[in-house]
Amino acid sequence: KHLHCGEGGMVITNNDSLANKMKMLRNHAETHAYKFGNNFRMSEISAVLILHQLPKLKNIIKKRNKIVNMLFSQTHLSVKFPIISKHNTHAYCSLPLLIEKIELRNMIFEKLAKIYPVNNTFSRGPLHLLKLCKPYYEQMPVAESIENHIIDLDLNYDYKTRDLQKIANIINTCLEKNISKHDSAY
């Protein structure tokens, strides 16, 4: 998602076993005993496009992490950002923010959506609910309920400091209005 090449894409791993499985799965899993696979083959033209961009990947990820950290530092603590384990990093194709109150999430979404690319859920919903995954279905109540509390900010946009300040201001203003509305009810 960070490097654009049309159809197809690239996965990088240092795990030989995983690399072999991915090679088999890329062509409808026809050479492996999996129940399903996809067409993940890409053309030579796509490969050239992505290889040309590959040296930029580290800086793209670093820039996205900087954007997330700046937004985190400016946003009210009641908005939950992804938790990244120690010694790990995140590539941030998008930034899912968890907001406990659904009406508050909807208010923030409506205001942000007017000026920035944002979704009010993940694009496909919980993966275990996809038709393809039905044979493997296992109830996952957190995954099923969380999509009603998510705002997913698209990080393919070239955010500047002023954009992050606007986003944080919209979120914080909605939170303050919501807090004061509940305070006045008492």
CSV table of C-alpha atoms in Angstrom, one decimal:
chain,number,residue,atom,x,y,z
A,1,LYS,CA,0.0,0.0,0.0
A,2,HIS,CA,3.0,2.3,0.5
A,3,LEU,CA,4.5,1.8,-2.9
A,4,HIS,CA,2.2,2.0,-5.9
A,5,CYS,CA,2.5,-0.3,-8.9
A,6,GLY,CA,-1.0,-0.9,-10.1
A,7,GLU,CA,-2.2,-4.5,-9.6
A,8,GLY,CA,-0.1,-6.8,-7.5
A,9,GLY,CA,2.3,-5.9,-4.9
A,10,MET,CA,5.4,-7.0,-3.0
A,11,VAL,CA,5.9,-8.8,0.3
A,12,ILE,CA,9.3,-8.9,2.0
A,13,THR,CA,10.3,-11.5,4.5
A,14,ASN,CA,13.4,-13.2,5.8
A,15,ASN,CA,11.5,-16.4,6.7
A,16,ASP,CA,12.2,-19.0,4.0
A,17,SER,CA,9.2,-21.2,5.0
A,18,LEU,CA,6.8,-18.2,4.8
A,19,ALA,CA,8.3,-17.1,1.5
A,20,ASN,CA,7.7,-20.5,-0.1
A,21,LYS,CA,4.1,-20.5,1.1
A,22,MET,CA,3.5,-17.1,-0.3
A,23,LYS,CA,5.0,-18.1,-3.6
A,24,MET,CA,2.5,-21.0,-3.8
A,25,LEU,CA,-0.5,-18.9,-2.7
A,26,ARG,CA,0.1,-16.2,-5.2
A,27,ASN,CA,-1.3,-18.3,-8.1
A,28,HIS,CA,-4.6,-19.4,-6.6
A,29,ALA,CA,-2.8,-21.8,-4.3
A,30,GLU,CA,-2.8,-24.3,-7.2
A,31,THR,CA,0.5,-25.8,-6.2
A,32,HIS,CA,-0.3,-26.2,-2.5
A,33,ALA,CA,-2.9,-28.0,-0.4
A,34,TYR,CA,-4.6,-24.8,0.9
A,35,LYS,CA,-8.4,-24.5,0.5
A,36,PHE,CA,-8.2,-21.1,-1.2
A,37,GLY,CA,-5.7,-18.7,-2.7
A,38,ASN,CA,-5.7,-15.7,-4.9
A,39,ASN,CA,-4.2,-14.3,-8.0
A,40,PHE,CA,-1.3,-12.3,-6.5
A,41,ARG,CA,0.9,-12.4,-9.6
A,42,MET,CA,2.1,-9.1,-10.8
A,43,SER,CA,3.4,-8.1,-14.2
A,44,GLU,CA,7.0,-7.2,-15.0
A,45,ILE,CA,6.0,-3.6,-15.5
A,46,SER,CA,4.5,-3.5,-12.0
A,47,ALA,CA,7.7,-5.1,-10.7
A,48,VAL,CA,9.9,-2.4,-12.3
A,49,LEU,CA,7.7,0.3,-10.9
A,50,ILE,CA,7.8,-1.0,-7.4
A,51,LEU,CA,11.5,-1.8,-7.5
A,52,HIS,CA,12.2,1.8,-8.5
A,53,GLN,CA,10.3,3.0,-5.4
A,54,LEU,CA,11.7,0.5,-3.0
A,55,PRO,CA,14.6,2.7,-1.8
A,56,LYS,CA,12.0,5.3,-0.7
A,57,LEU,CA,10.1,2.8,1.6
A,58,LYS,CA,12.1,3.3,4.8
A,59,ASN,CA,11.6,7.1,4.6
A,60,ILE,CA,7.9,6.7,3.8
A,61,ILE,CA,7.4,4.6,6.9
A,62,LYS,CA,9.5,7.0,9.0
A,63,LYS,CA,7.4,9.9,7.8
A,64,ARG,CA,4.1,8.1,8.6
A,65,ASN,CA,5.3,7.3,12.1
A,66,LYS,CA,6.3,10.9,12.6
A,67,ILE,CA,2.8,12.0,11.5
A,68,VAL,CA,1.2,9.5,13.9
A,69,ASN,CA,3.4,10.6,16.8
A,70,MET,CA,2.7,14.3,16.1
A,71,LEU,CA,-1.1,13.6,16.0
A,72,PHE,CA,-0.9,11.5,19.1
A,73,SER,CA,0.9,14.3,21.0
A,74,GLN,CA,-1.8,16.8,20.1
A,75,THR,CA,-4.9,14.6,20.6
A,76,HIS,CA,-6.9,14.1,23.8
A,77,LEU,CA,-6.0,10.9,25.6
A,78,SER,CA,-9.5,9.4,25.4
A,79,VAL,CA,-8.8,8.7,21.7
A,80,LYS,CA,-7.0,5.3,21.5
A,81,PHE,CA,-4.2,5.0,19.1
A,82,PRO,CA,-2.8,1.6,18.0
A,83,ILE,CA,-0.6,0.0,20.7
A,84,ILE,CA,2.8,-0.9,19.3
A,85,SER,CA,4.8,-3.4,21.3
A,86,LYS,CA,8.3,-2.6,22.4
A,87,HIS,CA,10.9,-3.4,19.7
A,88,ASN,CA,8.2,-3.2,17.0
A,89,THR,CA,7.3,-0.6,14.5
A,90,HIS,CA,4.2,0.1,12.4
A,91,ALA,CA,4.0,0.9,8.7
A,92,TYR,CA,0.7,2.8,9.0
A,93,CYS,CA,-1.1,2.4,5.7
A,94,SER,CA,-3.9,4.1,7.6
A,95,LEU,CA,-4.4,5.2,11.2
A,96,PRO,CA,-7.3,3.5,13.0
A,97,LEU,CA,-8.4,5.6,16.0
A,98,LEU,CA,-10.7,4.0,18.6
A,99,ILE,CA,-13.4,6.2,20.1
A,100,GLU,CA,-15.5,4.5,22.8
A,101,LYS,CA,-18.8,6.5,22.3
A,102,ILE,CA,-20.4,5.8,19.0
A,103,GLU,CA,-22.2,9.1,18.7
A,104,LEU,CA,-18.9,10.9,19.4
A,105,ARG,CA,-17.1,8.8,16.8
A,106,ASN,CA,-19.9,9.7,14.3
A,107,MET,CA,-19.6,13.4,15.1
A,108,ILE,CA,-15.8,13.4,14.7
A,109,PHE,CA,-16.1,11.4,11.4
A,110,GLU,CA,-18.7,13.8,9.9
A,111,LYS,CA,-16.4,16.8,10.6
A,112,LEU,CA,-13.2,15.2,9.5
A,113,ALA,CA,-14.7,13.7,6.3
A,114,LYS,CA,-15.5,17.2,5.0
A,115,ILE,CA,-11.8,18.0,4.7
A,116,TYR,CA,-9.7,14.8,5.0
A,117,PRO,CA,-9.8,11.2,3.6
A,118,VAL,CA,-11.2,9.2,6.5
A,119,ASN,CA,-13.4,6.1,6.9
A,120,ASN,CA,-15.9,5.3,9.7
A,121,THR,CA,-14.8,1.7,9.7
A,122,PHE,CA,-12.3,-0.7,8.2
A,123,SER,CA,-12.9,-1.2,4.5
A,124,ARG,CA,-14.0,-4.8,4.7
A,125,GLY,CA,-15.1,-5.1,8.3
A,126,PRO,CA,-13.8,-7.9,10.5
A,127,LEU,CA,-12.0,-10.5,8.4
A,128,HIS,CA,-13.6,-13.5,10.1
A,129,LEU,CA,-17.0,-12.4,8.8
A,130,LEU,CA,-16.0,-12.4,5.2
A,131,LYS,CA,-17.8,-15.0,3.1
A,132,LEU,CA,-14.6,-16.7,2.2
A,133,CYS,CA,-13.7,-17.2,5.9
A,134,LYS,CA,-17.1,-18.7,6.9
A,135,PRO,CA,-15.8,-22.3,7.1
A,136,TYR,CA,-13.2,-21.0,9.6
A,137,TYR,CA,-15.6,-18.8,11.5
A,138,GLU,CA,-15.1,-18.3,15.2
A,139,GLN,CA,-17.0,-15.8,17.2
A,140,MET,CA,-14.8,-12.7,17.9
A,141,PRO,CA,-17.0,-10.3,19.8
A,142,VAL,CA,-14.4,-7.6,20.2
A,143,ALA,CA,-13.6,-7.6,16.5
A,144,GLU,CA,-17.3,-7.5,15.7
A,145,SER,CA,-18.1,-4.5,18.0
A,146,ILE,CA,-14.9,-2.5,17.5
A,147,GLU,CA,-15.8,-1.5,13.9
A,148,ASN,CA,-18.5,0.8,15.3
A,149,HIS,CA,-15.9,2.7,17.3
A,150,ILE,CA,-13.3,3.2,14.7
A,151,ILE,CA,-12.2,6.2,12.6
A,152,ASP,CA,-9.7,5.2,10.0
A,153,LEU,CA,-7.5,8.1,8.8
A,154,ASP,CA,-6.0,7.5,5.4
A,155,LEU,CA,-2.2,8.1,5.6
A,156,ASN,CA,-1.7,8.1,1.8
A,157,TYR,CA,-2.4,11.8,2.1
A,158,ASP,CA,0.6,14.2,2.4
A,159,TYR,CA,-0.1,15.7,5.8
A,160,LYS,CA,1.6,18.9,6.9
A,161,THR,CA,1.9,20.2,10.5
A,162,ARG,CA,-1.1,22.5,9.9
A,163,ASP,CA,-3.2,19.5,8.7
A,164,LEU,CA,-2.4,17.5,11.9
A,165,GLN,CA,-3.2,20.5,14.0
A,166,LYS,CA,-6.6,20.8,12.3
A,167,ILE,CA,-7.3,17.1,12.7
A,168,ALA,CA,-6.4,17.2,16.4
A,169,ASN,CA,-8.4,20.4,16.9
A,170,ILE,CA,-11.5,18.8,15.3
A,171,ILE,CA,-11.2,15.7,17.5
A,172,ASN,CA,-10.4,17.7,20.7
A,173,THR,CA,-13.3,20.1,20.0
A,174,CYS,CA,-15.8,17.3,19.5
A,175,LEU,CA,-14.5,15.6,22.7
A,176,GLU,CA,-14.8,18.9,24.7
A,177,LYS,CA,-18.4,19.5,23.4
A,178,ASN,CA,-19.3,16.0,24.3
A,179,ILE,CA,-17.8,16.2,27.8
A,180,SER,CA,-19.5,19.6,28.5
A,181,LYS,CA,-22.8,18.3,27.1
A,182,HIS,CA,-22.7,15.4,29.6
A,183,ASP,CA,-21.5,17.6,32.5
A,184,SER,CA,-24.5,20.0,32.0
A,185,ALA,CA,-26.9,17.1,32.2
A,186,TYR,CA,-26.0,16.5,35.9
